[in-house]
Coordinates of N, CA and C in Angstrom, one line a residue:
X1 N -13.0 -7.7 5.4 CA -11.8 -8.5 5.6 C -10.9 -8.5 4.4
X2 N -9.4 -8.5 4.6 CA -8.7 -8.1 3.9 C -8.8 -9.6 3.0
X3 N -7.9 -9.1 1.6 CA -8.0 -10.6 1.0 C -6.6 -11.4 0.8
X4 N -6.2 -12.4 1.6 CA -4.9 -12.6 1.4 C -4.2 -13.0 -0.5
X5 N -3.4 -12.6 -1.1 CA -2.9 -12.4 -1.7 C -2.0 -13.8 -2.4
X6 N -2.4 -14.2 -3.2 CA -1.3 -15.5 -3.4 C -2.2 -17.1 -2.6
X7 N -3.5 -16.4 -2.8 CA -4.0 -17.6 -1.7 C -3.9 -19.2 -3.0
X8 N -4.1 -19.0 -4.3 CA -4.0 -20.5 -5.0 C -2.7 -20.9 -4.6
X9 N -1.4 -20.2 -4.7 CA -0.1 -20.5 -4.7 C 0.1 -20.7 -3.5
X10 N -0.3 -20.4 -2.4 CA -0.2 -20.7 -0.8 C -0.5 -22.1 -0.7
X11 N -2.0 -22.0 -1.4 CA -2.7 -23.5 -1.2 C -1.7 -24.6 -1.5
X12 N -1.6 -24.2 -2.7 CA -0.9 -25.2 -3.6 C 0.7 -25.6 -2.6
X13 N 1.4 -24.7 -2.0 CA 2.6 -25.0 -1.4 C 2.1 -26.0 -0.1
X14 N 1.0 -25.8 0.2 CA 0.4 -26.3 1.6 C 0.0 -27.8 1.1
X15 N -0.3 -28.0 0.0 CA -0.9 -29.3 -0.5 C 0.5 -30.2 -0.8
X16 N 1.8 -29.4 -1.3 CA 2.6 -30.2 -1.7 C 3.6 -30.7 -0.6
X17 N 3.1 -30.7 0.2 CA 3.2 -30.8 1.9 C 4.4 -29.9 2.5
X18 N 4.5 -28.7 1.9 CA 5.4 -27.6 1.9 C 5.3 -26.5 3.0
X19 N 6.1 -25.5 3.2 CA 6.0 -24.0 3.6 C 6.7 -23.2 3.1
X20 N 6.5 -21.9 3.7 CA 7.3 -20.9 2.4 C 8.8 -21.1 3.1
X21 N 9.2 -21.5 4.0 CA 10.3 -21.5 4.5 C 11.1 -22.9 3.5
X22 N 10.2 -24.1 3.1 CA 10.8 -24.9 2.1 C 11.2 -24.7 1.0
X23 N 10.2 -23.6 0.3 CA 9.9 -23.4 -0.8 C 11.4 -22.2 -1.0
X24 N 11.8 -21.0 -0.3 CA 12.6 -20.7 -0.1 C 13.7 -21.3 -0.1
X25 N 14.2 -22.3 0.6 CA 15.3 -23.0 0.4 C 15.7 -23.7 -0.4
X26 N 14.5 -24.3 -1.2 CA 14.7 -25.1 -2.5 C 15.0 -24.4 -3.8
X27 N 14.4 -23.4 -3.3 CA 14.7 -22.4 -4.6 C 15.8 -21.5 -4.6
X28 N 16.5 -21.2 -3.5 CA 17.8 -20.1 -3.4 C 17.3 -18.6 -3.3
X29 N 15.9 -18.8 -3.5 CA 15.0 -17.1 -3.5 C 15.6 -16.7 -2.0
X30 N 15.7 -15.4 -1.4 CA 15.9 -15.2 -0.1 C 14.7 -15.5 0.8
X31 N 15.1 -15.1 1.5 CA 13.8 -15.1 2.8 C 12.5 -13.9 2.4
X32 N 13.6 -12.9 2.5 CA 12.6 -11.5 2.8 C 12.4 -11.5 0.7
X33 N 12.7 -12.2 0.2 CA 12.1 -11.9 -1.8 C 10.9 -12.8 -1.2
X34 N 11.1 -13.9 -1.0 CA 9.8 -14.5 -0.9 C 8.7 -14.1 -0.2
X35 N 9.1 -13.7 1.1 CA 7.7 -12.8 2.0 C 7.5 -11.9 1.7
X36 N 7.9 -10.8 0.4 CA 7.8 -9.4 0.1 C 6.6 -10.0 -0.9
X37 N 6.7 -11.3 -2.0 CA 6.4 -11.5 -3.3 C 5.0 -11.9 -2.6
X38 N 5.1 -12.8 -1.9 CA 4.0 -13.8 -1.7 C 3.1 -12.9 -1.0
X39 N 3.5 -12.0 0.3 CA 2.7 -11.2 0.6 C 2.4 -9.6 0.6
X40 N 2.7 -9.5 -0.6 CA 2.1 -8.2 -1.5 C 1.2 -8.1 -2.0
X41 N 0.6 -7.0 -1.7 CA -0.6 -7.1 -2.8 C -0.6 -7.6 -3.9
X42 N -1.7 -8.0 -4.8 CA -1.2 -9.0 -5.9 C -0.8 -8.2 -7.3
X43 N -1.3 -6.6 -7.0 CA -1.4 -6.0 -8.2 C 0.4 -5.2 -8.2
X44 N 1.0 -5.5 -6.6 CA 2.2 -4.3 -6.7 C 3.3 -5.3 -6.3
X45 N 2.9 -7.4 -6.6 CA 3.8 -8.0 -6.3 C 4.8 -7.8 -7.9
X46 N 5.7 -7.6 -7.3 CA 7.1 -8.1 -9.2 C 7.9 -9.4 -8.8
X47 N 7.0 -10.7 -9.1 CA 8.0 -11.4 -9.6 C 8.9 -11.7 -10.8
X48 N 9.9 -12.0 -10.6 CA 11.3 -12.1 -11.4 C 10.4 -13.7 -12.4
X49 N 11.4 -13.8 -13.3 CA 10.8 -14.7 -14.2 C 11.6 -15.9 -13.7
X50 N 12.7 -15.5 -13.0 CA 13.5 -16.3 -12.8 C 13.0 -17.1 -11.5
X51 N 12.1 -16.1 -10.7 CA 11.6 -16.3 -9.6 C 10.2 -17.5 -9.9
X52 N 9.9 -17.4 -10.8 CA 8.8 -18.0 -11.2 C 8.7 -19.5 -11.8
X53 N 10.0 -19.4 -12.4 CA 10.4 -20.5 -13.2 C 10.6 -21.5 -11.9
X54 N 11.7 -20.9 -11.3 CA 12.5 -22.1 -10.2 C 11.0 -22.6 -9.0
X55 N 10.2 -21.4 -9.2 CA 8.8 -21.9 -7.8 C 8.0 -23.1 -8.9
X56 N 7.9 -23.1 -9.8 CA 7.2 -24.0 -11.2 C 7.9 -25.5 -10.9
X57 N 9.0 -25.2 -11.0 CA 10.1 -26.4 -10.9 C 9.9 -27.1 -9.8
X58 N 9.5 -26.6 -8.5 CA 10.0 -26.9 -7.4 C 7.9 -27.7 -7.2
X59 N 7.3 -26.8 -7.0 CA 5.7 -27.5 -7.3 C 5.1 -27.5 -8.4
X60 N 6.1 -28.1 -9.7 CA 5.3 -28.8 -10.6 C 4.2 -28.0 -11.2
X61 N 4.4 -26.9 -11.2 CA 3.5 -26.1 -11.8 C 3.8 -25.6 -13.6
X62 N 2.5 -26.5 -14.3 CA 2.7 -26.4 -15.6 C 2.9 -24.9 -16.3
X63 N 3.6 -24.8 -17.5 CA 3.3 -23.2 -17.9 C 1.6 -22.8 -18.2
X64 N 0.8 -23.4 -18.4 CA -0.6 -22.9 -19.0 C -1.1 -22.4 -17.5
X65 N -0.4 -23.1 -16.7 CA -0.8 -22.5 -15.4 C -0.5 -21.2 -14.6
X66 N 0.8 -20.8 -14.9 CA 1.5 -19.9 -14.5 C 0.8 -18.8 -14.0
X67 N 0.0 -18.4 -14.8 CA -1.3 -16.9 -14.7 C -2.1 -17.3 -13.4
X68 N -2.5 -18.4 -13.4 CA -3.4 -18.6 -12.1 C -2.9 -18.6 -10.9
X69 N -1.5 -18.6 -10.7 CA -0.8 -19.5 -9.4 C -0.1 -17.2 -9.3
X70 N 0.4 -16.9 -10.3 CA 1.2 -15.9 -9.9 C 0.7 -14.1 -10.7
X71 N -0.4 -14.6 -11.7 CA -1.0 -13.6 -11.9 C -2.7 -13.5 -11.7
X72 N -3.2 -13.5 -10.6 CA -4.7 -13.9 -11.1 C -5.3 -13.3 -10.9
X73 N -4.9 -12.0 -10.5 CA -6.1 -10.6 -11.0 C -6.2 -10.7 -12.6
X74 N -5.6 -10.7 -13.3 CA -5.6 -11.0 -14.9 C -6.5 -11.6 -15.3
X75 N -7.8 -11.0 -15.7 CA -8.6 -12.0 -16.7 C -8.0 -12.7 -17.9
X76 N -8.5 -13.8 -17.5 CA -8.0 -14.6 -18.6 C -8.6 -14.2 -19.9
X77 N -8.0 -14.2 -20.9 CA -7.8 -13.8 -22.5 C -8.2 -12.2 -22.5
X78 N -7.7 -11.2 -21.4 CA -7.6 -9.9 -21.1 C -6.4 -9.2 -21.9
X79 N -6.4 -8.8 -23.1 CA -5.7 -8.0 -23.9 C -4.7 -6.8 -23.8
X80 N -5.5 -6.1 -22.7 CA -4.7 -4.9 -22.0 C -3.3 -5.4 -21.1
X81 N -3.8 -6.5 -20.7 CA -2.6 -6.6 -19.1 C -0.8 -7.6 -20.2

């Protein structure tokens, strides 16, 4: 079974009693940035910093967190990436 991609950041939009269609609108991200980002593979998604900043803003998402929510193939304290 494949592995869906972005599943903490999904969660997390689903918890803040959201969809990506909210999350979109709040943000000014387009439609098709957001469904390309969120459902891409996690290693060949590129989001924008700008893209990341405004999704932070919108679900409260601290910076210490940022790696978990939009990079989390990344071992943490992983030197190379």
């Amino acid at each position: 079974m494949a592995r869906r991609p972005f599943l903490k950041l999904r969660r997390l939009i689903e918890d803040e009693g959201y969809d990506l269609k909210d999350v979109y609108e709040m943000t000014g991200i387009t439609r098709s940035t957001m469904y390309n980002r969120i459902g891409a593979p996690e290693t060949d998604a590129s989001w924008c910093w700008s893209e990341i900043v405004l999704i932070c803003k919108v679900l409260n998402i601290p910076q210490e967190k940022i790696g978990e929510y939009f990079f989390p193939s990344v071992e943490k304290g992983d030197k190379s990436a």
